[in-house]
mmCIF file of N, CA and C in Angstrom:
data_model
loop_
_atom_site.group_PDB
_atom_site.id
_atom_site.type_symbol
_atom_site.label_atom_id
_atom_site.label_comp_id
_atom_site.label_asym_id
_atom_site.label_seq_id
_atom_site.Cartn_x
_atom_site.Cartn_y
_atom_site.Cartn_z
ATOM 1 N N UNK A 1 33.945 60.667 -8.641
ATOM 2 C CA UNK A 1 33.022 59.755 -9.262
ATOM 3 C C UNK A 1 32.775 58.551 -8.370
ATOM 4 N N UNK A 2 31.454 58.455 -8.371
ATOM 5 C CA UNK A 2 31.263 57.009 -7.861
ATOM 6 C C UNK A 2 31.562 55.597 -8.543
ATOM 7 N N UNK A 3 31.876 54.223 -7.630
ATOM 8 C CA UNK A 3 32.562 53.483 -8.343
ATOM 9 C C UNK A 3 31.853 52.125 -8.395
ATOM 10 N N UNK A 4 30.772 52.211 -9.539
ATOM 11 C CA UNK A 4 29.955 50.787 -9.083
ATOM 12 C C UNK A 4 30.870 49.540 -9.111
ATOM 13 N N UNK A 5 29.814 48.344 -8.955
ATOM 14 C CA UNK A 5 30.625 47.217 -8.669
ATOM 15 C C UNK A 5 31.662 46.916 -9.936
ATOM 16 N N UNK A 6 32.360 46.097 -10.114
ATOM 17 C CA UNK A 6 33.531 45.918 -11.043
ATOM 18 C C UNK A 6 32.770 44.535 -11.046
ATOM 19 N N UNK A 7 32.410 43.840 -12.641
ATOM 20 C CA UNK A 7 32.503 42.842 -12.908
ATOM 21 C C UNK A 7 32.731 41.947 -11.818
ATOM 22 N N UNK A 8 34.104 41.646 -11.788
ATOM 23 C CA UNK A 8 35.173 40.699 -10.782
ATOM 24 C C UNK A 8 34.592 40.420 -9.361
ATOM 25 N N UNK A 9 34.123 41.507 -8.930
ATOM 26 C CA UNK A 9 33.530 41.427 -7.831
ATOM 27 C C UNK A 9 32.008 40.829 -7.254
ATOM 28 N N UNK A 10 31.108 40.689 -8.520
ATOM 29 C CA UNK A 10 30.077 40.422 -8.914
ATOM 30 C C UNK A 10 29.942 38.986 -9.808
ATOM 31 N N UNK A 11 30.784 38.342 -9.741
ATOM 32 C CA UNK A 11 31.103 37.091 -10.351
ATOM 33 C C UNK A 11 30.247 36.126 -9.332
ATOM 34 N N UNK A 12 28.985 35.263 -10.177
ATOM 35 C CA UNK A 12 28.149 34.351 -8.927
ATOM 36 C C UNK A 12 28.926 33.426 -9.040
ATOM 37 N N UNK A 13 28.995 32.603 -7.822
ATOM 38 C CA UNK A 13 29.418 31.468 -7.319
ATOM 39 C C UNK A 13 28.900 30.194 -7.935
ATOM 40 N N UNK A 14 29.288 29.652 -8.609
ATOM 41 C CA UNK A 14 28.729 27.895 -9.123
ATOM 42 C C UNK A 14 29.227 27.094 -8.395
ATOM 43 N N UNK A 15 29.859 27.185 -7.102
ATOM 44 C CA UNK A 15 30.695 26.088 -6.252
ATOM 45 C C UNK A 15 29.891 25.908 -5.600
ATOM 46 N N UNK A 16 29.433 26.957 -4.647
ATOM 47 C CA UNK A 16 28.522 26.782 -3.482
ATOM 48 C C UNK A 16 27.472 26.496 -3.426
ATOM 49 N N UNK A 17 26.423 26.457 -4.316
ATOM 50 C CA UNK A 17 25.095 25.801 -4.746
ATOM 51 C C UNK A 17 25.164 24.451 -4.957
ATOM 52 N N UNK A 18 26.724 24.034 -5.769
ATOM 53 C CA UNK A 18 26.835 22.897 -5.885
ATOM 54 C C UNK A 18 27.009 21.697 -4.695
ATOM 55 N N UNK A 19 27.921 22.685 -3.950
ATOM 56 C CA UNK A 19 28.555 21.721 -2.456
ATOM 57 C C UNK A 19 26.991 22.239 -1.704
ATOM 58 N N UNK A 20 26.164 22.909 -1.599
ATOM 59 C CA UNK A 20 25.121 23.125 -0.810
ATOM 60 C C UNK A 20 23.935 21.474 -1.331
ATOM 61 N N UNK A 21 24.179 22.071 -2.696
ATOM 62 C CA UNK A 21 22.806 20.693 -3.217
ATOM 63 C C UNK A 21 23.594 19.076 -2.792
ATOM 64 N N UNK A 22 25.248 18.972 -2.792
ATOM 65 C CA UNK A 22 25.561 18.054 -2.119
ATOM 66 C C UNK A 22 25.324 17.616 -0.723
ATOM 67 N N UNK A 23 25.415 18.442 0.287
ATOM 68 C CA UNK A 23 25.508 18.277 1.594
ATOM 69 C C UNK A 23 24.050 17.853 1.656
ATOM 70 N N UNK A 24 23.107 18.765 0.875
ATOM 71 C CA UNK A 24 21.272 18.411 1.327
ATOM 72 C C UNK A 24 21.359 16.533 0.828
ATOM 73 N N UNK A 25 21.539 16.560 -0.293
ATOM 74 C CA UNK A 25 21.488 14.949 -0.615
ATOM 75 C C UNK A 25 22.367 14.146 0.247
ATOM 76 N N UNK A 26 23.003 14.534 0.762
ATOM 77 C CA UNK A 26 24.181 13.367 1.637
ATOM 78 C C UNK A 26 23.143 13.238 2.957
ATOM 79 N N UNK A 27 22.558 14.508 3.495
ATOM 80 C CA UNK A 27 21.872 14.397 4.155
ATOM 81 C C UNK A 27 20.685 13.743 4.144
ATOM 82 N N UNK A 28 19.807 13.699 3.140
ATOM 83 C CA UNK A 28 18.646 13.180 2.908
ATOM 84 C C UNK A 28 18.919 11.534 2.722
ATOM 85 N N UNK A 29 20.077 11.191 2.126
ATOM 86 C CA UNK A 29 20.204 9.859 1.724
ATOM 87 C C UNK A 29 20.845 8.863 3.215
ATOM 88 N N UNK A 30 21.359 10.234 4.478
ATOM 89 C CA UNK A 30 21.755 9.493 6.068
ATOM 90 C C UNK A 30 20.189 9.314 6.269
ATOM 91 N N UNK A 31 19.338 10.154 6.099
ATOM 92 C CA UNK A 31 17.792 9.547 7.117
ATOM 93 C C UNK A 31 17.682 8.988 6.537
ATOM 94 N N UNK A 32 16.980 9.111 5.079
ATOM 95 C CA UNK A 32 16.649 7.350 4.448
ATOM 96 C C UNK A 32 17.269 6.362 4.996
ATOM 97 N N UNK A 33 18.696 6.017 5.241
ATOM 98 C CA UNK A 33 18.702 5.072 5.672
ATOM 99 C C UNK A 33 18.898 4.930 7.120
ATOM 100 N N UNK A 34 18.928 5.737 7.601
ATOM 101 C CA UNK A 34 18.594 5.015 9.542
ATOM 102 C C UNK A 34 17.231 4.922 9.302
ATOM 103 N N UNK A 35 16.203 5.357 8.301
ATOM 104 C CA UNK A 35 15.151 4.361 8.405
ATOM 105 C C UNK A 35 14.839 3.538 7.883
ATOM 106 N N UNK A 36 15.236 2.893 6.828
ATOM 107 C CA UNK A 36 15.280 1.551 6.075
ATOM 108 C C UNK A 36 15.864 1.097 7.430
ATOM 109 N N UNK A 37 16.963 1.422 8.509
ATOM 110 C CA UNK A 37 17.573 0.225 8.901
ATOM 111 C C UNK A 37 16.718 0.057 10.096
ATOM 112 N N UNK A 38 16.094 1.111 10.407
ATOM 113 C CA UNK A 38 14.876 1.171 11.896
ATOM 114 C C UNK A 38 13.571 -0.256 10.868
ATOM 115 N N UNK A 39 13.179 0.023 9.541
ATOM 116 C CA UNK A 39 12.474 -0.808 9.361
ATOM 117 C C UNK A 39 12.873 -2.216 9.825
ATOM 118 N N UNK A 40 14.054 -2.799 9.065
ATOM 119 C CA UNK A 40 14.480 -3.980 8.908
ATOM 120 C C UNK A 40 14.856 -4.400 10.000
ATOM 121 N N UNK A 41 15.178 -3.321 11.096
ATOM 122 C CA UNK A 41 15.177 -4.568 12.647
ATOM 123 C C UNK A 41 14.065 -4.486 13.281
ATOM 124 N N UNK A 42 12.687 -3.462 12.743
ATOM 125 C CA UNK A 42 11.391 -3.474 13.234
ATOM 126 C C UNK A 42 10.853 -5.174 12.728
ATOM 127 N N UNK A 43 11.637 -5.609 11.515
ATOM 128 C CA UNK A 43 10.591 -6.968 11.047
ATOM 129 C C UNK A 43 12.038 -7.960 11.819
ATOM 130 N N UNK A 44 12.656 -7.463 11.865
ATOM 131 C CA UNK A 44 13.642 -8.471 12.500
ATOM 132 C C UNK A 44 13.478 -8.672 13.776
ATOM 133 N N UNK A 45 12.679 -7.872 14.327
ATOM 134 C CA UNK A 45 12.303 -8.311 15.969
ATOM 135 C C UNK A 45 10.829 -8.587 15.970
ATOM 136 N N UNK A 46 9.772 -8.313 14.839
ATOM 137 C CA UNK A 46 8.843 -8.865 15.195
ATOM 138 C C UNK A 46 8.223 -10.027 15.392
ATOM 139 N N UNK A 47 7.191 -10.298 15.450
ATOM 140 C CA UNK A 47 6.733 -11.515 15.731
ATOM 141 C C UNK A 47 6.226 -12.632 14.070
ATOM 142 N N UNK A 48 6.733 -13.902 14.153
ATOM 143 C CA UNK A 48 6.363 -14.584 12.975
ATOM 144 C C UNK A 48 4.981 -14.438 12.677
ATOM 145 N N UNK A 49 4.484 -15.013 11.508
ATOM 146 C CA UNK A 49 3.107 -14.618 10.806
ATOM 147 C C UNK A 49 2.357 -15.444 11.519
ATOM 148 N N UNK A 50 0.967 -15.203 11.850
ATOM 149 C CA UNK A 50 -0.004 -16.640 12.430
ATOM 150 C C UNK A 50 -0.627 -17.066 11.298
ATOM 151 N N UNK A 51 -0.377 -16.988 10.173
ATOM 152 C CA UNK A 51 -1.146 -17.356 9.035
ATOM 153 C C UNK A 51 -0.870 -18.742 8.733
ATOM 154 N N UNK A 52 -1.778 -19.693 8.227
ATOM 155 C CA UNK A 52 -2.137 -21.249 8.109
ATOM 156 C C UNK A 52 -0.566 -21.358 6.858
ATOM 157 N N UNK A 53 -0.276 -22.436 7.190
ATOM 158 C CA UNK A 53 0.557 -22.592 5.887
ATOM 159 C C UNK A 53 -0.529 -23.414 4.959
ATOM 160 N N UNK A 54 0.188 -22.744 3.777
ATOM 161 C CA UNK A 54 -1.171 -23.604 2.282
ATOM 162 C C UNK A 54 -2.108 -22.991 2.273
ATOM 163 N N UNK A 55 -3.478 -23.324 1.534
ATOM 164 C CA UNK A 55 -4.889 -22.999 1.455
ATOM 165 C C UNK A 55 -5.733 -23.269 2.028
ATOM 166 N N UNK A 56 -6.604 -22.131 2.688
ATOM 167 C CA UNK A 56 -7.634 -22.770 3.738
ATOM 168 C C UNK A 56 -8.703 -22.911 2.530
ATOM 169 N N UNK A 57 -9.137 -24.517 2.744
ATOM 170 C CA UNK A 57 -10.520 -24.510 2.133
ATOM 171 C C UNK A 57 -11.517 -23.524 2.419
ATOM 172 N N UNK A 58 -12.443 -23.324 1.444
ATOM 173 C CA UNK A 58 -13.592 -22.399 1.400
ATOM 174 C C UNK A 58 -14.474 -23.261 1.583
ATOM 175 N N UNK A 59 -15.908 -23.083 2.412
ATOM 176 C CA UNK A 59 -16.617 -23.903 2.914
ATOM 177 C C UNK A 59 -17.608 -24.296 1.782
ATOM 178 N N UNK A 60 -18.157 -25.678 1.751
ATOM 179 C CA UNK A 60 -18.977 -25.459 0.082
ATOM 180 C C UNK A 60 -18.001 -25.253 -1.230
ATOM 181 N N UNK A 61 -16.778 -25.590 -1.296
ATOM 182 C CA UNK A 61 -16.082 -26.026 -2.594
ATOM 183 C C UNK A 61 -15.972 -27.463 -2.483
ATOM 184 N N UNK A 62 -16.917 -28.157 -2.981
ATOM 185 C CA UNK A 62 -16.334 -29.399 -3.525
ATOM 186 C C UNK A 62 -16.280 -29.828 -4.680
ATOM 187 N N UNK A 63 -15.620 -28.798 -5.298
ATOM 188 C CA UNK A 63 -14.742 -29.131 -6.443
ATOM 189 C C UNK A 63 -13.506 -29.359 -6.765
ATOM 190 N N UNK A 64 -13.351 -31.357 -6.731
ATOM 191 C CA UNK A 64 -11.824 -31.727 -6.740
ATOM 192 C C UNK A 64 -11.095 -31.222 -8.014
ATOM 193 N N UNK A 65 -11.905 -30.722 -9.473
ATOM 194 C CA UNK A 65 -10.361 -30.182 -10.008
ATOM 195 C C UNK A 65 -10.177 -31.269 -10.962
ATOM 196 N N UNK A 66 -11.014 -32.682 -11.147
ATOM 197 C CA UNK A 66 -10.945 -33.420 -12.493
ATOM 198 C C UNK A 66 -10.408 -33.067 -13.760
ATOM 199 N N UNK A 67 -11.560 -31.809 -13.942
ATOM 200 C CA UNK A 67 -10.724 -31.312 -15.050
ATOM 201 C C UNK A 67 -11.862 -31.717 -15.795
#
């Protein structure tokens, strides 16, 4: 007689999907951050803003705002 599989032998694995979906997230969560940290020394070495400090008047508002 032939001897199909036995139960026991045919038992799926719930470990290895688990440690697999771990390793992908451990992985995904190392690039996220070497690039959050590539961002934050991209603004940490760039150059300050040239923008006016305060409000640039608009030409033709002369409205002081009395109230």
């Amino acid at each position: 007689m032939s001897r199909l599989n036995p139960p026991d032998e045919r038992k799926p694995q719930k470990q290895a999907p688990n440690e697999d979906k771990k390793a992908r997230l451990a992985s995904k969560l190392r690039a996220n951050l070497q690039r959050r940290k590539a961002q934050a020394r991209s603004r940490r070495d760039g150059e300050a803003d040239s923008r006016p400090d305060g409000l640039v008047k608009v030409a033709g508002d002369d409205h002081k705002g009395d109230g």
